[in-house]
mmCIF file of C-alpha atoms in Angstrom:
data_model
loop_
_atom_site.group_PDB
_atom_site.id
_atom_site.type_symbol
_atom_site.label_atom_id
_atom_site.label_comp_id
_atom_site.label_asym_id
_atom_site.label_seq_id
_atom_site.Cartn_x
_atom_site.Cartn_y
_atom_site.Cartn_z
ATOM 1 C CA MET A 119 0.000 0.000 0.000
ATOM 2 C CA THR A 120 1.378 3.414 -0.902
ATOM 3 C CA LYS A 121 0.236 6.926 -0.200
ATOM 4 C CA LYS A 122 1.777 10.181 -1.406
ATOM 5 C CA ILE A 123 2.954 12.740 1.070
ATOM 6 C CA ILE A 124 4.358 16.170 0.177
ATOM 7 C CA ILE A 125 5.926 19.090 1.885
ATOM 8 C CA GLY A 126 6.222 22.647 0.590
ATOM 9 C CA ILE A 127 8.896 24.717 2.264
ATOM 10 C CA THR A 128 9.564 28.412 2.468
ATOM 11 C CA ILE A 129 13.141 28.997 3.535
ATOM 12 C CA LEU A 130 13.568 31.976 5.816
ATOM 13 C CA ALA A 131 16.686 34.039 5.253
ATOM 14 C CA LEU A 132 18.247 35.009 8.565
ATOM 15 C CA THR A 133 21.346 37.009 9.376
ATOM 16 C CA ILE A 134 23.441 36.226 12.441
ATOM 17 C CA THR A 135 24.435 39.328 14.348
ATOM 18 C CA ALA A 136 26.385 39.603 17.566
ATOM 19 C CA PHE A 137 24.210 39.586 20.684
ATOM 20 C CA SER A 138 26.232 40.318 23.766
ATOM 21 C CA MET A 139 24.916 39.531 27.241
ATOM 22 C CA GLY A 140 25.812 37.156 30.053
ATOM 23 C CA LEU A 141 24.772 33.697 28.894
ATOM 24 C CA PHE A 142 24.401 34.749 25.272
ATOM 25 C CA ASP A 143 28.083 35.715 25.322
ATOM 26 C CA LYS A 144 28.867 32.193 26.416
ATOM 27 C CA LEU A 145 26.518 30.597 23.916
ATOM 28 C CA PHE A 146 26.959 32.606 20.768
ATOM 29 C CA GLY A 147 29.675 30.401 19.346
ATOM 30 C CA LYS A 148 26.839 28.981 17.276
ATOM 31 C CA THR A 149 28.058 28.760 13.689
ATOM 32 C CA ASN A 150 25.485 28.483 11.759
ATOM 33 C CA PRO A 151 13.293 17.794 26.114
ATOM 34 C CA LEU A 152 10.980 17.751 23.394
ATOM 35 C CA GLN A 153 7.355 18.406 24.269
ATOM 36 C CA PRO A 154 6.108 21.928 25.025
ATOM 37 C CA THR A 155 5.811 22.820 28.670
ATOM 38 C CA SER A 156 2.306 22.299 30.019
ATOM 39 C CA THR A 157 2.159 25.933 31.093
ATOM 40 C CA SER A 158 -0.139 28.200 29.119
ATOM 41 C CA GLN A 159 1.487 31.190 27.493
ATOM 42 C CA PRO A 160 -0.016 34.677 27.769
ATOM 43 C CA LYS A 161 -2.082 35.655 24.775
ATOM 44 C CA VAL A 162 0.148 37.600 22.407
ATOM 45 C CA GLY A 163 -1.794 37.072 19.200
ATOM 46 C CA HIS A 164 0.150 34.122 17.834
ATOM 47 C CA GLN A 165 -0.206 30.395 17.342
ATOM 48 C CA GLU A 166 2.392 28.504 19.365
ATOM 49 C CA GLU A 167 4.629 26.268 17.252
ATOM 50 C CA TRP A 168 7.158 24.518 19.460
ATOM 51 C CA GLU A 169 9.998 22.701 17.726
ATOM 52 C CA PHE A 170 13.408 21.355 18.649
ATOM 53 C CA TYR A 171 16.596 21.059 16.674
ATOM 54 C CA PHE A 172 20.296 20.444 17.256
ATOM 55 C CA SER A 173 23.089 22.928 16.695
ATOM 56 C CA ASN A 174 26.762 23.595 17.387
ATOM 57 C CA VAL A 175 27.096 25.994 20.336
ATOM 58 C CA ASN A 176 30.680 26.990 21.129
ATOM 59 C CA ASP A 177 31.856 23.720 19.573
ATOM 60 C CA LYS A 178 29.492 21.758 21.829
ATOM 61 C CA LEU A 179 26.355 19.864 20.852
ATOM 62 C CA GLY A 180 23.266 21.850 21.739
ATOM 63 C CA SER A 181 19.574 21.006 21.724
ATOM 64 C CA LEU A 182 17.350 24.041 21.176
ATOM 65 C CA PHE A 183 13.614 24.129 21.829
ATOM 66 C CA VAL A 184 11.833 27.237 20.548
ATOM 67 C CA ASP A 185 8.383 28.645 19.797
ATOM 68 C CA LEU A 186 8.661 29.283 16.051
ATOM 69 C CA GLY A 187 5.221 30.883 16.019
ATOM 70 C CA LEU A 188 6.495 33.987 17.797
ATOM 71 C CA ARG A 189 8.286 35.058 14.624
ATOM 72 C CA LYS A 190 4.961 36.336 13.281
ATOM 73 C CA VAL A 191 4.447 38.779 16.168
ATOM 74 C CA ALA A 192 7.942 39.558 17.476
ATOM 75 C CA PRO A 193 9.412 41.851 18.534
ATOM 76 C CA ILE A 194 6.650 42.669 21.021
ATOM 77 C CA THR A 195 7.111 46.303 21.961
ATOM 78 C CA ASP A 196 5.882 46.058 25.551
ATOM 79 C CA LYS A 197 8.294 43.215 26.293
ATOM 80 C CA PRO A 198 11.733 44.675 25.482
ATOM 81 C CA ASN A 199 13.807 42.790 28.068
ATOM 82 C CA VAL A 200 15.216 39.278 27.872
ATOM 83 C CA VAL A 201 15.595 37.267 31.080
ATOM 84 C CA TRP A 202 17.429 33.953 31.272
ATOM 85 C CA VAL A 203 17.714 31.245 33.886
ATOM 86 C CA SER A 204 20.566 28.720 33.715
ATOM 87 C CA ILE A 205 20.289 25.415 35.594
ATOM 88 C CA LYS A 206 23.400 23.289 36.090
ATOM 89 C CA MET A 207 22.581 19.639 35.441
ATOM 90 C CA ASN A 208 23.820 17.108 37.988
ATOM 91 C CA ASN A 209 23.935 14.081 35.683
ATOM 92 C CA PRO A 210 24.306 15.188 32.068
ATOM 93 C CA ARG A 211 25.212 12.799 29.282
ATOM 94 C CA GLU A 212 28.791 12.681 28.080
ATOM 95 C CA ASP A 213 27.846 14.956 25.169
ATOM 96 C CA GLY A 214 26.454 17.573 27.578
ATOM 97 C CA LEU A 215 22.764 16.970 26.859
ATOM 98 C CA SER A 216 20.252 15.859 29.488
ATOM 99 C CA SER A 217 20.257 12.227 30.547
ATOM 100 C CA GLN A 218 17.168 10.048 30.679
ATOM 101 C CA GLU A 219 17.387 9.670 34.444
ATOM 102 C CA GLU A 220 17.501 13.464 34.970
ATOM 103 C CA SER A 221 15.019 14.539 32.305
ATOM 104 C CA GLY A 222 12.021 14.225 34.623
ATOM 105 C CA ILE A 223 13.292 16.533 37.343
ATOM 106 C CA LEU A 224 14.577 19.020 34.764
ATOM 107 C CA GLY A 225 11.099 19.085 33.248
ATOM 108 C CA ASP A 226 9.601 19.719 36.687
ATOM 109 C CA ILE A 227 11.993 22.620 37.301
ATOM 110 C CA GLU A 228 11.241 24.080 33.882
ATOM 111 C CA ASP A 229 7.475 23.843 34.388
ATOM 112 C CA ALA A 230 7.714 25.431 37.831
ATOM 113 C CA LEU A 231 9.845 28.318 36.567
ATOM 114 C CA VAL A 232 7.690 28.924 33.503
ATOM 115 C CA ASP A 233 4.459 28.818 35.565
ATOM 116 C CA LYS A 234 5.685 31.238 38.198
ATOM 117 C CA ILE A 235 7.543 33.652 35.915
ATOM 118 C CA ILE A 236 4.680 33.964 33.452
ATOM 119 C CA SER A 237 1.991 34.360 36.118
ATOM 120 C CA LYS A 238 3.921 36.885 38.205
ATOM 121 C CA HIS A 239 5.463 38.966 35.447
ATOM 122 C CA ASN A 240 3.187 38.528 32.396
ATOM 123 C CA SER A 241 6.266 37.418 30.496
ATOM 124 C CA ILE A 242 6.613 35.185 27.435
ATOM 125 C CA TYR A 243 8.592 31.966 27.451
ATOM 126 C CA VAL A 244 10.347 31.772 24.077
ATOM 127 C CA GLY A 245 12.639 28.748 24.314
ATOM 128 C CA ARG A 246 15.544 26.946 25.895
ATOM 129 C CA LEU A 247 19.013 25.614 25.190
ATOM 130 C CA THR A 248 20.453 22.397 26.598
ATOM 131 C CA SER A 249 24.215 22.192 26.107
ATOM 132 C CA ALA A 250 27.488 21.569 27.958
ATOM 133 C CA GLY A 251 25.699 20.361 31.102
ATOM 134 C CA ASP A 252 23.410 23.404 31.405
ATOM 135 C CA ARG A 253 19.757 24.017 30.658
ATOM 136 C CA ASP A 254 19.052 27.660 29.905
ATOM 137 C CA LEU A 255 15.511 29.096 29.736
ATOM 138 C CA TYR A 256 14.683 32.398 28.005
ATOM 139 C CA PHE A 257 11.802 34.814 28.622
ATOM 140 C CA TYR A 258 10.806 38.270 27.369
ATOM 141 C CA PHE A 259 9.587 40.761 29.977
ATOM 142 C CA GLY A 260 8.124 44.204 30.262
ATOM 143 C CA ASP A 261 9.010 45.305 33.804
ATOM 144 C CA THR A 262 11.756 43.117 35.281
ATOM 145 C CA THR A 263 11.302 44.317 38.872
ATOM 146 C CA LEU A 264 11.835 41.456 41.360
ATOM 147 C CA TYR A 265 12.259 38.850 38.618
ATOM 148 C CA ASP A 266 15.296 37.537 40.517
ATOM 149 C CA LYS A 267 13.184 37.032 43.654
ATOM 150 C CA THR A 268 10.659 34.994 41.655
ATOM 151 C CA ILE A 269 13.371 32.718 40.245
ATOM 152 C CA SER A 270 14.933 32.207 43.680
ATOM 153 C CA GLU A 271 11.547 31.375 45.214
ATOM 154 C CA VAL A 272 11.062 28.583 42.695
ATOM 155 C CA MET A 273 14.564 27.184 43.004
ATOM 156 C CA VAL A 274 14.289 26.897 46.815
ATOM 157 C CA ALA A 275 12.306 23.719 46.130
ATOM 158 C CA TYR A 276 15.288 22.249 44.261
ATOM 159 C CA PRO A 277 18.233 22.686 46.655
ATOM 160 C CA LYS A 278 20.415 20.143 44.836
ATOM 161 C CA TYR A 279 20.531 22.315 41.712
ATOM 162 C CA GLN A 280 22.846 25.260 41.149
ATOM 163 C CA PHE A 281 21.413 28.070 39.040
ATOM 164 C CA ASP A 282 22.181 31.494 37.650
ATOM 165 C CA PHE A 283 20.116 34.223 36.001
ATOM 166 C CA GLY A 284 20.369 37.593 34.297
ATOM 167 C CA SER A 285 18.551 40.153 32.192
ATOM 168 C CA LYS A 286 19.264 42.688 29.473
ATOM 169 C CA GLU A 287 17.319 45.090 27.288
ATOM 170 C CA ASP A 288 16.667 43.592 23.859
ATOM 171 C CA LYS A 289 14.039 45.681 22.062
ATOM 172 C CA GLU A 290 14.654 43.990 18.719
ATOM 173 C CA TRP A 291 14.441 40.468 20.211
ATOM 174 C CA SER A 292 17.858 39.644 18.806
ATOM 175 C CA GLY A 293 18.199 36.806 21.290
ATOM 176 C CA TYR A 294 15.148 35.140 19.785
ATOM 177 C CA PHE A 295 15.803 35.832 16.117
ATOM 178 C CA ASP A 296 19.580 35.507 15.970
ATOM 179 C CA PHE A 297 20.204 32.831 18.568
ATOM 180 C CA LEU A 298 17.191 30.648 19.364
ATOM 181 C CA TYR A 299 15.492 30.690 15.974
ATOM 182 C CA PRO A 300 16.885 28.079 13.551
ATOM 183 C CA LEU A 301 19.078 29.046 10.639
ATOM 184 C CA PRO A 302 17.688 28.223 7.181
ATOM 185 C CA GLN A 303 19.480 24.862 6.985
ATOM 186 C CA GLN A 304 18.239 23.926 10.434
ATOM 187 C CA PHE A 305 14.728 25.013 9.522
ATOM 188 C CA GLN A 306 14.938 22.761 6.460
ATOM 189 C CA SER A 307 15.926 19.831 8.669
ATOM 190 C CA ILE A 308 12.942 20.514 10.938
ATOM 191 C CA GLN A 309 10.659 20.412 7.912
ATOM 192 C CA ASN A 310 12.246 17.160 6.784
ATOM 193 C CA ARG A 311 11.621 15.634 10.191
ATOM 194 C CA ARG A 312 7.961 16.666 10.080
ATOM 195 C CA VAL A 313 7.476 14.773 6.835
ATOM 196 C CA ILE A 314 9.313 11.724 8.150
ATOM 197 C CA GLU A 315 7.080 11.730 11.229
ATOM 198 C CA GLN A 316 4.035 11.678 8.941
ATOM 199 C CA LEU A 317 5.508 8.703 7.106
ATOM 200 C CA GLU A 318 5.942 6.887 10.404
ATOM 201 C CA LYS A 319 2.392 7.733 11.480
ATOM 202 C CA GLY A 320 1.255 6.101 8.254
ATOM 203 C CA GLY A 321 2.976 2.869 9.234
ATOM 204 C CA ASP A 322 6.219 3.352 7.322
ATOM 205 C CA LYS A 323 9.259 1.848 9.047
ATOM 206 C CA LEU A 324 11.627 3.919 6.861
ATOM 207 C CA THR A 325 13.670 0.846 5.915
ATOM 208 C CA LYS A 326 12.652 0.621 2.253
ATOM 209 C CA GLU A 327 14.242 2.784 -0.416
ATOM 210 C CA ARG A 328 11.740 4.448 -2.741
ATOM 211 C CA GLU A 329 11.389 7.213 -5.300
ATOM 212 C CA VAL A 330 11.685 10.670 -3.773
ATOM 213 C CA PHE A 331 10.474 13.632 -5.833
ATOM 214 C CA HIS A 332 11.800 17.188 -5.503
ATOM 215 C CA TRP A 333 10.482 20.548 -6.736
ATOM 216 C CA ILE A 334 12.818 23.469 -7.432
ATOM 217 C CA TYR A 335 11.849 26.832 -8.955
ATOM 218 C CA PHE A 336 14.061 29.261 -10.846
ATOM 219 C CA LYS A 337 13.964 32.806 -12.169
ATOM 220 C CA SER A 338 15.041 31.805 -15.666
ATOM 221 C CA ASP A 339 15.440 28.790 -17.892
ATOM 222 C CA SER A 340 19.205 29.351 -17.942
ATOM 223 C CA ASP A 341 19.325 29.115 -14.130
ATOM 224 C CA ARG A 342 17.409 25.877 -14.328
ATOM 225 C CA GLU A 343 19.893 24.502 -16.831
ATOM 226 C CA LYS A 344 22.795 25.555 -14.598
ATOM 227 C CA PHE A 345 21.232 23.566 -11.779
ATOM 228 C CA LEU A 346 20.796 20.509 -13.971
ATOM 229 C CA GLU A 347 24.427 20.744 -14.992
ATOM 230 C CA LYS A 348 25.465 20.727 -11.325
ATOM 231 C CA ILE A 349 23.519 17.526 -10.578
ATOM 232 C CA LYS A 350 24.185 15.691 -13.846
ATOM 233 C CA ASN A 351 26.299 13.028 -12.125
ATOM 234 C CA ASP A 352 23.970 12.513 -9.148
ATOM 235 C CA LYS A 353 21.598 10.045 -10.843
ATOM 236 C CA PHE A 354 18.503 12.259 -10.610
ATOM 237 C CA SER A 355 15.891 11.873 -13.343
ATOM 238 C CA ILE A 356 13.911 14.780 -14.764
ATOM 239 C CA VAL A 357 10.178 14.323 -14.215
ATOM 240 C CA ASP A 358 8.912 17.680 -15.409
ATOM 241 C CA LYS A 359 10.096 21.064 -16.637
ATOM 242 C CA GLY A 360 7.493 23.787 -16.871
ATOM 243 C CA SER A 361 7.093 27.546 -16.763
ATOM 244 C CA ASP A 362 4.259 29.906 -15.935
ATOM 245 C CA LYS A 363 4.569 33.655 -15.421
ATOM 246 C CA SER A 364 1.632 33.520 -13.005
ATOM 247 C CA TRP A 365 3.983 31.828 -10.509
ATOM 248 C CA GLY A 366 5.704 35.168 -10.062
ATOM 249 C CA GLU A 367 9.459 35.678 -9.838
ATOM 250 C CA PHE A 368 10.248 31.966 -9.807
ATOM 251 C CA ALA A 369 8.418 31.076 -12.993
ATOM 252 C CA TYR A 370 10.522 28.093 -14.097
ATOM 253 C CA ARG A 371 9.778 24.783 -12.421
ATOM 254 C CA LEU A 372 11.879 21.648 -12.245
ATOM 255 C CA GLN A 373 10.721 18.334 -10.832
ATOM 256 C CA ILE A 374 13.318 15.600 -10.366
ATOM 257 C CA LYS A 375 13.356 12.192 -8.701
ATOM 258 C CA ARG A 376 15.744 9.538 -7.430
ATOM 259 C CA VAL A 377 15.472 6.313 -5.445
ATOM 260 C CA ASP A 378 16.697 7.089 -1.939
ATOM 261 C CA LYS A 379 16.497 6.205 1.737
ATOM 262 C CA VAL A 380 14.083 8.271 3.835
ATOM 263 C CA ASP A 381 15.609 8.176 7.323
ATOM 264 C CA GLN A 382 16.419 11.577 8.839
ATOM 265 C CA ASN A 383 20.151 11.535 8.144
ATOM 266 C CA SER A 384 19.703 10.455 4.529
ATOM 267 C CA VAL A 385 16.936 12.960 3.807
ATOM 268 C CA ASP A 386 18.881 15.819 5.374
ATOM 269 C CA GLU A 387 21.943 14.927 3.300
ATOM 270 C CA TYR A 388 20.333 15.000 -0.136
ATOM 271 C CA VAL A 389 17.642 17.611 0.513
ATOM 272 C CA ILE A 390 20.072 20.153 1.984
ATOM 273 C CA TYR A 391 22.475 19.375 -0.859
ATOM 274 C CA LEU A 392 19.780 20.272 -3.418
ATOM 275 C CA TRP A 393 18.667 23.264 -1.370
ATOM 276 C CA GLU A 394 22.218 24.663 -1.239
ATOM 277 C CA LEU A 395 22.767 24.160 -4.962
ATOM 278 C CA ALA A 396 19.502 25.930 -5.731
ATOM 279 C CA ASN A 397 20.457 28.838 -3.463
ATOM 280 C CA GLU A 398 23.821 29.214 -5.177
ATOM 281 C CA ILE A 399 22.131 30.181 -8.426
ATOM 282 C CA GLY A 400 19.201 32.070 -6.942
ATOM 283 C CA GLY A 401 16.719 29.200 -7.119
ATOM 284 C CA ASP A 402 14.096 28.154 -4.595
ATOM 285 C CA TYR A 403 13.963 24.570 -3.326
ATOM 286 C CA ASP A 404 10.253 24.109 -2.651
ATOM 287 C CA GLY A 405 9.849 20.640 -1.179
ATOM 288 C CA TRP A 406 9.924 16.887 -1.546
ATOM 289 C CA GLU A 407 7.409 14.109 -1.898
ATOM 290 C CA THR A 408 7.449 10.356 -1.501
ATOM 291 C CA SER A 409 5.147 7.413 -0.841
ATOM 292 C CA ILE A 410 4.334 5.656 2.398
ATOM 293 C CA GLU A 411 5.711 2.142 2.066
ATOM 294 C CA LYS A 412 4.431 -0.635 4.313
ATOM 295 C CA ASP A 413 6.476 -3.831 4.257
#
């Protein structure tokens, strides 16, 4: 039994800029956990969209968990201050991420902090970083008066855990956009994972190779031909070449296919490869499609 599944992707162009403050100074070596907290966020006119991804933070593996939906409403003018809380893990994994045995208590601490900080200060919880044996939570505030007292009141219940905190004005929400929010490649990987999860929900064990279709759009036929020249030795087959001015700037379509694996590592490898090649010549990688395969 097979069923088609497709993803269309809009890649967001982001620029990394320096963001200097306490923990962000420590963390911004970035070159480029996993369910949302049960705490309700204040209503800020956006649809929450919590996602996680992995990144390199100061040459250490980092797991970031962020509300992507805030991009549509940020920066929020009445919340110009970023506040962070850093919790030192007692039993991290060798790679610096949280261990299975400690994940429960870390989740309890996170929920307690988020509940209390949001309710007392009408703040917004935007995300967290887990890396190098620390779990760092980030909030945006209006008035930061007594925020430190609130954090300390929560952490009294967890005497075995060391913690630190700080705050800084950040009217443009640079900490959210330039640090927590995924870079375009990372965003692409998130989108890939979403499709793979849908395959698995459909009963696909991801063990069977199958045809994977890709759509790429270009501004001109010559750009499309340049792209085809770049992939001529990669065993892709052309499925369709079309053009339509009603599609706007990217009026030249290319659909290609190849038999491939569909596990996360494999998909990231060939999709990001195609995405980068398209970007090099001003094209737009739009998405991929495959079938659900049940053994």
